[in-house]
PDB file of C-alpha atoms and ligand atoms in Angstrom:
ATOM      1  CA  MET A  23      97.872 165.554 103.890  1.00  0.00           C
ATOM      2  CA  SER A  24     101.022 165.971 101.869  1.00  0.00           C
ATOM      3  CA  GLN A  25     101.161 163.626  98.525  1.00  0.00           C
ATOM      4  CA  SER A  26     104.791 162.307 100.052  1.00  0.00           C
ATOM      5  CA  ALA A  27     103.980 160.660 101.947  1.00  0.00           C
ATOM      6  CA  LYS A  28     103.679 157.624 100.256  1.00  0.00           C
ATOM      7  CA  PRO A  29     105.548 154.740 101.239  1.00  0.00           C
ATOM      8  CA  LYS A  30     108.764 154.213  99.074  1.00  0.00           C
ATOM      9  CA  SER A  31     110.705 150.640  98.462  1.00  0.00           C
ATOM     10  CA  ALA A  32     112.865 150.439 101.772  1.00  0.00           C
ATOM     11  CA  GLU A  33     115.646 148.704  99.236  1.00  0.00           C
ATOM     12  CA  PRO A  34     116.417 150.080  95.350  1.00  0.00           C
ATOM     13  CA  GLN A  35     115.777 147.251  92.973  1.00  0.00           C
ATOM     14  CA  LEU A  36     119.403 146.574  90.933  1.00  0.00           C
ATOM     15  CA  PRO A  37     118.911 144.404  87.345  1.00  0.00           C
ATOM     16  CA  GLU A  38     120.573 141.153  86.916  1.00  0.00           C
ATOM     17  CA  ASP A  39     123.139 142.499  84.857  1.00  0.00           C
ATOM     18  CA  ASN A  40     123.778 145.042  87.784  1.00  0.00           C
ATOM     19  CA  ILE A  41     124.447 143.070  90.716  1.00  0.00           C
ATOM     20  CA  PRO A  42     128.303 143.467  92.107  1.00  0.00           C
ATOM     21  CA  GLU A  43     130.504 140.179  91.327  1.00  0.00           C
ATOM     22  CA  SER A  44     130.722 139.090  95.178  1.00  0.00           C
ATOM     23  CA  ILE A  45     126.594 138.815  95.122  1.00  0.00           C
ATOM     24  CA  ALA A  46     126.683 137.115  92.258  1.00  0.00           C
ATOM     25  CA  ARG A  47     129.222 134.554  93.575  1.00  0.00           C
ATOM     26  CA  ARG A  48     127.484 134.135  96.550  1.00  0.00           C
ATOM     27  CA  ARG A  49     124.444 132.762  95.104  1.00  0.00           C
ATOM     28  CA  MET A  50     126.522 130.471  92.534  1.00  0.00           C
ATOM     29  CA  ILE A  51     127.571 128.980  96.150  1.00  0.00           C
ATOM     30  CA  LYS A  52     124.083 129.201  97.441  1.00  0.00           C
ATOM     31  CA  ALA A  53     122.384 127.474  94.341  1.00  0.00           C
ATOM     32  CA  PHE A  54     125.401 124.385  94.399  1.00  0.00           C
ATOM     33  CA  GLY A  55     124.763 123.757  97.999  1.00  0.00           C
ATOM     34  CA  TRP A  56     120.914 123.358  97.261  1.00  0.00           C
ATOM     35  CA  PHE A  57     122.266 120.975  94.735  1.00  0.00           C
ATOM     36  CA  ALA A  58     123.925 119.019  97.101  1.00  0.00           C
ATOM     37  CA  LEU A  59     121.560 118.582 100.146  1.00  0.00           C
ATOM     38  CA  ALA A  60     118.857 118.008  97.300  1.00  0.00           C
ATOM     39  CA  SER A  61     121.221 114.732  95.882  1.00  0.00           C
ATOM     40  CA  ALA A  62     121.541 113.914  99.838  1.00  0.00           C
ATOM     41  CA  VAL A  63     118.707 113.465 100.669  1.00  0.00           C
ATOM     42  CA  PRO A  64     117.229 109.773  98.490  1.00  0.00           C
ATOM     43  CA  PHE A  65     119.727 108.205 100.622  1.00  0.00           C
ATOM     44  CA  GLY A  66     119.061 110.041 104.404  1.00  0.00           C
ATOM     45  CA  VAL A  67     115.923 109.542 104.227  1.00  0.00           C
ATOM     46  CA  TYR A  68     116.462 105.258 102.885  1.00  0.00           C
ATOM     47  CA  GLU A  69     119.352 105.418 105.692  1.00  0.00           C
ATOM     48  CA  TRP A  70     116.169 106.462 107.732  1.00  0.00           C
ATOM     49  CA  VAL A  71     113.757 104.641 106.812  1.00  0.00           C
ATOM     50  CA  LYS A  72     115.941 101.435 107.401  1.00  0.00           C
ATOM     51  CA  ASN A  73     117.188 102.024 110.516  1.00  0.00           C
ATOM     52  CA  SER A  74     113.564 102.849 112.681  1.00  0.00           C
ATOM     53  CA  VAL A  75     111.851  99.801 112.931  1.00  0.00           C
ATOM     54  CA  GLY A  76     108.628 100.302 114.553  1.00  0.00           C
ATOM     55  CA  ALA A  77     105.579  98.656 115.978  1.00  0.00           C
ATOM     56  CA  GLN A  78     104.629  95.378 114.125  1.00  0.00           C
ATOM     57  CA  GLY A  79     107.934  94.825 112.489  1.00  0.00           C
ATOM     58  CA  ILE A  80     106.960  98.054 110.112  1.00  0.00           C
ATOM     59  CA  LYS A  81     109.242 100.707 109.795  1.00  0.00           C
ATOM     60  CA  ARG A  82     108.734 103.664 111.459  1.00  0.00           C
ATOM     61  CA  PRO A  83     108.045 106.349 108.725  1.00  0.00           C
ATOM     62  CA  LEU A  84     106.526 104.641 106.296  1.00  0.00           C
ATOM     63  CA  ARG A  85     104.129 103.235 109.420  1.00  0.00           C
ATOM     64  CA  ASN A  86     102.821 106.688 110.222  1.00  0.00           C
ATOM     65  CA  VAL A  87     102.309 106.989 105.817  1.00  0.00           C
ATOM     66  CA  LEU A  88     100.100 104.559 106.586  1.00  0.00           C
ATOM     67  CA  ASN A  89      98.015 106.224 109.759  1.00  0.00           C
ATOM     68  CA  VAL A  90      97.532 108.783 107.078  1.00  0.00           C
ATOM     69  CA  ASN A  91      96.235 106.186 104.917  1.00  0.00           C
ATOM     70  CA  GLU A  92      94.325 105.396 107.333  1.00  0.00           C
ATOM     71  CA  ALA A  93      92.870 108.466 108.240  1.00  0.00           C
ATOM     72  CA  ILE A  94      91.894 108.877 103.748  1.00  0.00           C
ATOM     73  CA  ALA A  95      90.245 105.751 104.346  1.00  0.00           C
ATOM     74  CA  ARG A  96      88.728 106.585 107.188  1.00  0.00           C
ATOM     75  CA  THR A  97      86.679 109.592 105.048  1.00  0.00           C
ATOM     76  CA  TYR A  98      85.071 107.053 102.457  1.00  0.00           C
ATOM     77  CA  PHE A  99      81.651 106.915 102.949  1.00  0.00           C
ATOM     78  CA  SER A 100      79.229 105.814  99.799  1.00  0.00           C
ATOM     79  CA  ASP A 101      80.156 107.903  96.192  1.00  0.00           C
ATOM     80  CA  THR A 102      82.334 110.166  97.729  1.00  0.00           C
ATOM     81  CA  HIS A 103      85.423 107.725  96.507  1.00  0.00           C
ATOM     82  CA  LEU A 104      84.760 105.529  93.335  1.00  0.00           C
ATOM     83  CA  ILE A 105      87.120 103.265  91.805  1.00  0.00           C
ATOM     84  CA  PRO A 106      87.899 103.423  88.586  1.00  0.00           C
ATOM     85  CA  THR A 107      86.370 101.282  86.057  1.00  0.00           C
ATOM     86  CA  PHE A 108      86.737  99.626  82.763  1.00  0.00           C
ATOM     87  CA  PRO A 109      85.775  98.326  80.058  1.00  0.00           C
ATOM     88  CA  VAL A 110      84.969  93.797  80.073  1.00  0.00           C
ATOM     89  CA  GLU A 111      87.032  93.371  77.312  1.00  0.00           C
ATOM     90  CA  ALA A 112      89.569  95.051  79.547  1.00  0.00           C
ATOM     91  CA  ALA A 113      89.436  92.155  81.885  1.00  0.00           C
ATOM     92  CA  ALA A 114      91.743  89.207  82.435  1.00  0.00           C
ATOM     93  CA  LYS A 115      90.924  85.753  81.015  1.00  0.00           C
ATOM     94  CA  GLN A 116      92.648  83.974  82.826  1.00  0.00           C
ATOM     95  CA  ALA A 117      92.796  85.518  87.017  1.00  0.00           C
ATOM     96  CA  ARG A 118      95.194  85.376  88.911  1.00  0.00           C
ATOM     97  CA  ILE A 119      95.611  83.366  91.966  1.00  0.00           C
ATOM     98  CA  ASN A 120      97.411  84.056  94.570  1.00  0.00           C
ATOM     99  CA  GLY A 121      97.152  83.035  98.765  1.00  0.00           C
ATOM    100  CA  TYR A 122      95.338  79.619  99.858  1.00  0.00           C
ATOM    101  CA  ASP A 123      94.821  80.720 103.685  1.00  0.00           C
ATOM    102  CA  GLY A 124      91.595  78.787 104.671  1.00  0.00           C
ATOM    103  CA  ILE A 125      90.888  77.754 101.333  1.00  0.00           C
ATOM    104  CA  LYS A 126      93.327  74.482 101.401  1.00  0.00           C
ATOM    105  CA  SER A 127      91.019  71.334 102.614  1.00  0.00           C
ATOM    106  CA  PRO A 128      87.158  71.047 100.271  1.00  0.00           C
ATOM    107  CA  ILE A 129      84.432  73.855 100.339  1.00  0.00           C
ATOM    108  CA  PRO A 130      82.227  72.402 103.892  1.00  0.00           C
ATOM    109  CA  GLU A 131      79.682  69.880 102.648  1.00  0.00           C
ATOM    110  CA  GLY A 132      76.468  71.738 103.413  1.00  0.00           C
ATOM    111  CA  TRP A 133      79.049  75.088 103.474  1.00  0.00           C
ATOM    112  CA  LYS A 134      76.032  78.185 104.520  1.00  0.00           C
ATOM    113  CA  LEU A 135      77.160  81.492 105.587  1.00  0.00           C
ATOM    114  CA  GLN A 136      76.887  82.242 109.034  1.00  0.00           C
ATOM    115  CA  ILE A 137      75.851  85.784 109.843  1.00  0.00           C
ATOM    116  CA  ASP A 138      76.570  86.674 113.989  1.00  0.00           C
ATOM    117  CA  ARG A 139      74.209  89.358 115.074  1.00  0.00           C
ATOM    118  CA  ALA A 140      74.225  91.279 118.300  1.00  0.00           C
ATOM    119  CA  ASN A 141      70.581  90.567 119.913  1.00  0.00           C
ATOM    120  CA  ALA A 142      69.718  87.819 117.378  1.00  0.00           C
ATOM    121  CA  THR A 143      70.399  83.773 116.286  1.00  0.00           C
ATOM    122  CA  PRO A 144      72.971  83.098 113.521  1.00  0.00           C
ATOM    123  CA  LEU A 145      71.804  83.990 110.220  1.00  0.00           C
ATOM    124  CA  LEU A 146      72.701  81.566 107.770  1.00  0.00           C
ATOM    125  CA  LEU A 147      72.138  82.086 104.259  1.00  0.00           C
ATOM    126  CA  THR A 148      72.996  80.066 100.842  1.00  0.00           C
ATOM    127  CA  VAL A 149      74.690  81.640  97.857  1.00  0.00           C
ATOM    128  CA  ASP A 150      70.788  81.541  96.630  1.00  0.00           C
ATOM    129  CA  ASP A 151      69.828  84.408  99.002  1.00  0.00           C
ATOM    130  CA  VAL A 152      72.197  87.219  98.062  1.00  0.00           C
ATOM    131  CA  LYS A 153      71.556  86.194  94.424  1.00  0.00           C
ATOM    132  CA  ALA A 154      68.269  86.928  95.397  1.00  0.00           C
ATOM    133  CA  LEU A 155      69.718  90.969  95.704  1.00  0.00           C
ATOM    134  CA  PRO A 156      70.028  93.218  92.817  1.00  0.00           C
ATOM    135  CA  LYS A 157      73.447  91.703  90.903  1.00  0.00           C
ATOM    136  CA  HIS A 158      76.239  94.081  90.383  1.00  0.00           C
ATOM    137  CA  GLU A 159      79.295  93.610  88.134  1.00  0.00           C
ATOM    138  CA  ILE A 160      82.590  95.220  88.572  1.00  0.00           C
ATOM    139  CA  VAL A 161      85.539  95.544  86.026  1.00  0.00           C
ATOM    140  CA  TYR A 162      88.542  97.498  88.391  1.00  0.00           C
ATOM    141  CA  GLU A 163      92.704  96.912  88.466  1.00  0.00           C
ATOM    142  CA  PHE A 164      92.642  94.318  91.492  1.00  0.00           C
ATOM    143  CA  LYS A 165      96.134  95.124  93.292  1.00  0.00           C
ATOM    144  CA  CYS A 166      98.001  93.351  95.532  1.00  0.00           C
ATOM    145  CA  ILE A 167     100.492  94.128  98.262  1.00  0.00           C
ATOM    146  CA  GLU A 168     102.915  92.099  96.699  1.00  0.00           C
ATOM    147  CA  GLY A 169     103.678  94.569  93.941  1.00  0.00           C
ATOM    148  CA  TRP A 170     101.559  92.624  90.237  1.00  0.00           C
ATOM    149  CA  SER A 171      98.200  93.735  89.717  1.00  0.00           C
ATOM    150  CA  GLN A 172      95.444  92.672  87.224  1.00  0.00           C
ATOM    151  CA  VAL A 173      91.990  94.168  85.610  1.00  0.00           C
ATOM    152  CA  GLN A 174      88.945  91.671  86.928  1.00  0.00           C
ATOM    153  CA  HIS A 175      85.640  91.259  85.976  1.00  0.00           C
ATOM    154  CA  TRP A 176      83.559  89.847  89.121  1.00  0.00           C
ATOM    155  CA  ALA A 177      79.802  90.419  89.724  1.00  0.00           C
ATOM    156  CA  GLY A 178      77.749  89.936  92.783  1.00  0.00           C
ATOM    157  CA  ALA A 179      75.408  91.812  95.330  1.00  0.00           C
ATOM    158  CA  ARG A 180      76.345  95.620  97.117  1.00  0.00           C
ATOM    159  CA  LEU A 181      77.551  94.425 101.332  1.00  0.00           C
ATOM    160  CA  SER A 182      75.602  97.520 101.638  1.00  0.00           C
ATOM    161  CA  ASP A 183      72.466  96.313  99.669  1.00  0.00           C
ATOM    162  CA  PHE A 184      73.041  92.556 102.074  1.00  0.00           C
ATOM    163  CA  MET A 185      72.970  94.357 105.001  1.00  0.00           C
ATOM    164  CA  GLU A 186      69.885  96.242 104.373  1.00  0.00           C
ATOM    165  CA  LYS A 187      68.202  93.261 103.418  1.00  0.00           C
ATOM    166  CA  TYR A 188      68.943  91.971 106.620  1.00  0.00           C
ATOM    167  CA  LYS A 189      69.511  94.312 108.991  1.00  0.00           C
ATOM    168  CA  LEU A 190      73.226  94.131 109.594  1.00  0.00           C
ATOM    169  CA  GLY A 191      75.487  96.264 111.118  1.00  0.00           C
ATOM    170  CA  THR A 192      73.537  98.509 113.568  1.00  0.00           C
ATOM    171  CA  HIS A 193      73.787  98.334 117.481  1.00  0.00           C
ATOM    172  CA  SER A 194      69.996  98.883 117.026  1.00  0.00           C
ATOM    173  CA  GLY A 195      69.312  96.007 114.727  1.00  0.00           C
ATOM    174  CA  ASN A 196      67.488  98.605 112.062  1.00  0.00           C
ATOM    175  CA  VAL A 197      68.469  99.179 108.162  1.00  0.00           C
ATOM    176  CA  PRO A 198      72.174 100.998 108.148  1.00  0.00           C
ATOM    177  CA  ASN A 199      72.065 104.290 107.988  1.00  0.00           C
ATOM    178  CA  PRO A 200      74.804 106.693 106.957  1.00  0.00           C
ATOM    179  CA  ASP A 201      73.173 109.629 108.633  1.00  0.00           C
ATOM    180  CA  ASN A 202      73.199 107.676 111.865  1.00  0.00           C
ATOM    181  CA  THR A 203      76.723 106.613 112.861  1.00  0.00           C
ATOM    182  CA  ASN A 204      76.520 106.051 116.581  1.00  0.00           C
ATOM    183  CA  ASP A 205      73.912 103.144 115.628  1.00  0.00           C
ATOM    184  CA  LEU A 206      76.983 101.838 112.812  1.00  0.00           C
ATOM    185  CA  PHE A 207      79.503  98.729 114.010  1.00  0.00           C
ATOM    186  CA  LYS A 208      83.084 100.269 112.850  1.00  0.00           C
ATOM    187  CA  TYR A 209      83.569  97.123 111.736  1.00  0.00           C
ATOM    188  CA  VAL A 210      83.041  93.961 109.790  1.00  0.00           C
ATOM    189  CA  GLY A 211      85.395  90.825 110.697  1.00  0.00           C
ATOM    190  CA  LEU A 212      85.318  87.590 108.054  1.00  0.00           C
ATOM    191  CA  GLU A 213      86.537  84.479 108.341  1.00  0.00           C
ATOM    192  CA  THR A 214      86.419  81.304 106.262  1.00  0.00           C
ATOM    193  CA  PRO A 215      84.895  78.649 107.418  1.00  0.00           C
ATOM    194  CA  ASP A 216      88.387  76.187 108.308  1.00  0.00           C
ATOM    195  CA  LYS A 217      88.886  79.950 110.265  1.00  0.00           C
ATOM    196  CA  GLU A 218      93.219  80.270 108.858  1.00  0.00           C
ATOM    197  CA  TYR A 219      92.249  83.580 107.589  1.00  0.00           C
ATOM    198  CA  TYR A 220      90.069  86.744 108.655  1.00  0.00           C
ATOM    199  CA  VAL A 221      90.043  89.758 107.926  1.00  0.00           C
ATOM    200  CA  GLY A 222      88.748  92.806 109.629  1.00  0.00           C
ATOM    201  CA  ILE A 223      87.133  95.639 107.843  1.00  0.00           C
ATOM    202  CA  ASP A 224      86.451  99.092 108.555  1.00  0.00           C
ATOM    203  CA  ILE A 225      82.161  99.713 108.691  1.00  0.00           C
ATOM    204  CA  GLU A 226      83.080 102.791 105.470  1.00  0.00           C
ATOM    205  CA  SER A 227      84.244 100.763 102.933  1.00  0.00           C
ATOM    206  CA  ALA A 228      82.255  97.400 104.207  1.00  0.00           C
ATOM    207  CA  LEU A 229      79.479 100.343 103.068  1.00  0.00           C
ATOM    208  CA  HIS A 230      80.987 101.716  99.905  1.00  0.00           C
ATOM    209  CA  PRO A 231      79.173 101.204  96.735  1.00  0.00           C
ATOM    210  CA  GLN A 232      81.714  98.979  95.217  1.00  0.00           C
ATOM    211  CA  THR A 233      82.167  96.281  98.129  1.00  0.00           C
ATOM    212  CA  LEU A 234      80.564  92.927  96.679  1.00  0.00           C
ATOM    213  CA  LEU A 235      79.597  89.759  98.083  1.00  0.00           C
ATOM    214  CA  ALA A 236      80.706  88.073  94.882  1.00  0.00           C
ATOM    215  CA  TYR A 237      79.596  84.863  93.221  1.00  0.00           C
ATOM    216  CA  GLU A 238      81.658  85.312  89.950  1.00  0.00           C
ATOM    217  CA  LEU A 239      83.903  85.712  88.360  1.00  0.00           C
ATOM    218  CA  ASN A 240      84.387  86.653  84.122  1.00  0.00           C
ATOM    219  CA  GLY A 241      80.717  85.019  84.089  1.00  0.00           C
ATOM    220  CA  GLN A 242      81.219  81.891  85.488  1.00  0.00           C
ATOM    221  CA  PRO A 243      80.153  80.793  89.309  1.00  0.00           C
ATOM    222  CA  ILE A 244      83.806  81.349  91.120  1.00  0.00           C
ATOM    223  CA  THR A 245      86.067  78.735  91.075  1.00  0.00           C
ATOM    224  CA  ALA A 246      87.674  77.102  94.529  1.00  0.00           C
ATOM    225  CA  PRO A 247      90.607  78.206  94.504  1.00  0.00           C
ATOM    226  CA  HIS A 248      89.458  82.450  94.088  1.00  0.00           C
ATOM    227  CA  GLY A 249      87.261  81.709  96.687  1.00  0.00           C
ATOM    228  CA  ALA A 250      84.059  79.212  95.985  1.00  0.00           C
ATOM    229  CA  PRO A 251      81.432  79.732  96.260  1.00  0.00           C
ATOM    230  CA  LEU A 252      81.033  83.436  98.170  1.00  0.00           C
ATOM    231  CA  ARG A 253      83.977  86.155  98.140  1.00  0.00           C
ATOM    232  CA  LEU A 254      84.625  89.537  99.416  1.00  0.00           C
ATOM    233  CA  ILE A 255      85.045  92.032  96.800  1.00  0.00           C
ATOM    234  CA  ILE A 256      86.183  95.345  97.726  1.00  0.00           C
ATOM    235  CA  PRO A 257      88.131  97.661  95.392  1.00  0.00           C
ATOM    236  CA  VAL A 258      88.736 100.116  97.795  1.00  0.00           C
ATOM    237  CA  LYS A 259      91.578  97.717  99.276  1.00  0.00           C
ATOM    238  CA  TYR A 260      94.402  95.175  98.487  1.00  0.00           C
ATOM    239  CA  GLY A 261      93.963  91.848  97.766  1.00  0.00           C
ATOM    240  CA  VAL A 262      94.998  90.925 101.437  1.00  0.00           C
ATOM    241  CA  LYS A 263      91.550  92.196 102.204  1.00  0.00           C
ATOM    242  CA  ASN A 264      89.389  90.271  99.496  1.00  0.00           C
ATOM    243  CA  LEU A 265      88.697  87.141 101.387  1.00  0.00           C
ATOM    244  CA  LYS A 266      88.022  83.810  99.364  1.00  0.00           C
ATOM    245  CA  ARG A 267      85.329  81.501 100.272  1.00  0.00           C
ATOM    246  CA  ILE A 268      83.770  82.986 103.506  1.00  0.00           C
ATOM    247  CA  GLY A 269      82.144  81.226 106.850  1.00  0.00           C
ATOM    248  CA  ARG A 270      81.453  84.262 108.838  1.00  0.00           C
ATOM    249  CA  MET A 271      80.464  86.804 109.512  1.00  0.00           C
ATOM    250  CA  PHE A 272      80.736  89.095 112.132  1.00  0.00           C
ATOM    251  CA  PHE A 273      80.454  93.372 113.487  1.00  0.00           C
ATOM    252  CA  ALA A 274      82.357  94.765 116.197  1.00  0.00           C
ATOM    253  CA  ASP A 275      83.571  98.537 117.892  1.00  0.00           C
ATOM    254  CA  THR A 276      86.757  97.136 117.960  1.00  0.00           C
ATOM    255  CA  ARG A 277      89.276  95.647 115.014  1.00  0.00           C
ATOM    256  CA  PRO A 278      88.939  92.321 114.273  1.00  0.00           C
ATOM    257  CA  ARG A 279      91.613  89.910 114.157  1.00  0.00           C
ATOM    258  CA  ASP A 280      93.499  89.907 110.424  1.00  0.00           C
ATOM    259  CA  PHE A 281      95.166  87.689 109.390  1.00  0.00           C
ATOM    260  CA  TRP A 282      98.131  90.174 107.131  1.00  0.00           C
ATOM    261  CA  ALA A 283      97.639  92.789 110.103  1.00  0.00           C
ATOM    262  CA  GLU A 284      98.975  90.648 112.354  1.00  0.00           C
ATOM    263  CA  ARG A 285     102.209  89.514 110.273  1.00  0.00           C
ATOM    264  CA  GLY A 286     103.466  93.453 109.898  1.00  0.00           C
ATOM    265  CA  TYR A 287     100.559  94.900 107.416  1.00  0.00           C
ATOM    266  CA  ASP A 288      98.843  97.826 107.759  1.00  0.00           C
ATOM    267  CA  TYR A 289      95.045  97.235 108.996  1.00  0.00           C
ATOM    268  CA  TYR A 290      93.648  99.056 106.183  1.00  0.00           C
ATOM    269  CA  VAL A 291      95.290  98.929 102.981  1.00  0.00           C
ATOM    270  CA  GLY A 292      92.845 101.017 101.895  1.00  0.00           C
ATOM    271  CA  LEU A 293      93.559 102.777  97.742  1.00  0.00           C
TER     272      LEU A 293
HETATM  273  N1  MTE B   4      91.231  82.834 102.020  1.00  0.00           N
HETATM  274  C1  MTE B   4      91.869  83.077 101.315  1.00  0.00           C
HETATM  275  N2  MTE B   4      91.236  84.844 100.747  1.00  0.00           N
HETATM  276  C2  MTE B   4      92.541  85.310 100.433  1.00  0.00           C
HETATM  277  C3  MTE B   4      93.578  85.246 100.544  1.00  0.00           C
HETATM  278  C4  MTE B   4      94.276  83.835 101.266  1.00  0.00           C
HETATM  279  O1  MTE B   4      95.169  83.260 101.450  1.00  0.00           O
HETATM  280  N3  MTE B   4      92.954  82.951 101.872  1.00  0.00           N
HETATM  281  N4  MTE B   4      94.993  85.626 100.272  1.00  0.00           N
HETATM  282  C5  MTE B   4      94.309  87.302  99.277  1.00  0.00           C
HETATM  283  C6  MTE B   4      95.502  87.449  98.836  1.00  0.00           C
HETATM  284  S1  MTE B   4      96.845  88.263  99.489  1.00  0.00           S
HETATM  285  C7  MTE B   4      94.823  88.214  97.568  1.00  0.00           C
HETATM  286  S2  MTE B   4      96.074  89.166  96.246  1.00  0.00           S
HETATM  287  C8  MTE B   4      93.765  87.994  96.850  1.00  0.00           C
HETATM  288  C9  MTE B   4      93.936  87.122  95.713  1.00  0.00           C
HETATM  289  O2  MTE B   4      92.531  86.750  95.271  1.00  0.00           O
HETATM  290  P1  MTE B   4      93.264  85.854  93.417  1.00  0.00           P
HETATM  291  O3  MTE B   4      93.640  83.983  94.814  1.00  0.00           O
HETATM  292  O4  MTE B   4      91.305  85.789  93.396  1.00  0.00           O
HETATM  293  O5  MTE B   4      93.586  86.306  92.612  1.00  0.00           O
HETATM  294  O6  MTE B   4      93.044  86.639  97.889  1.00  0.00           O
HETATM  295  C10 MTE B   4      92.794  87.829  99.511  1.00  0.00           C
HETATM  296  N5  MTE B   4      92.284  86.311 100.323  1.00  0.00           N
HETATM  297 MO1   MO B   5      98.259  89.389  97.924  1.00  0.00          MO
END
């Protein structure tokens, strides 16, 4: 083989200062064109969002973003996605209160946590039953979808421990097993005793290690406006899913009703 068979560059490379004027001008115009386009995009996107109202009253492009969030939310499992935590001193001394749906009347006399089960009678449990499980504390940034957030200090039992102890969330009636997802129901439904507020949670988020059946705020029993005697604390979700004053819990393969999803918010609202 001859040495002259080496491939050669098809076009000569010009040093920058040798560029003919016509090309330089064209490049300049091109650059200005991109600049003009770049400045136009935000407005264009804004108009697009504003004008395309989609399903459930949510603007369609936003809806699409939220669908991506849903796909991400569904990959949560065990400790693969932990919400950042803070030292106890970082917690607000006075936790903010937001939302009174389902908690406007006094806590029912003789309150019990009712758990509906597929092939068994409902369980009726007390806060002491929940307190019998290992206690976990979490200090994290609680986020409300309305735009505020606050570092708060909660304590309670892991929902996953609770589901394990009472063999909940499975078709078989066995302990939930992350390796046997076919046996798991897809959702947990929660509602207040008066059924005025209700949420649905994907099972992956329910079994997340930071998800608590909470009975304490700042080291004290939760007060009525914060959801006494027992509320859900689910850091991988926005505030809306953190149902206060749980009355009933059930498991389902179809989406349980959800108060704010019915009013146009994304069903998953994951973080
Ligand atoms: N029963 C009930 N739970 C609820 C609500 C509500 O209106 N009723 N509001 C939700 C919303 S939107 C938020 S931000 C949090 C607020 O919890 P907090 O009042 O303890 O701050 O509770 C959630 N859980
Ligand atoms: Mo909220």
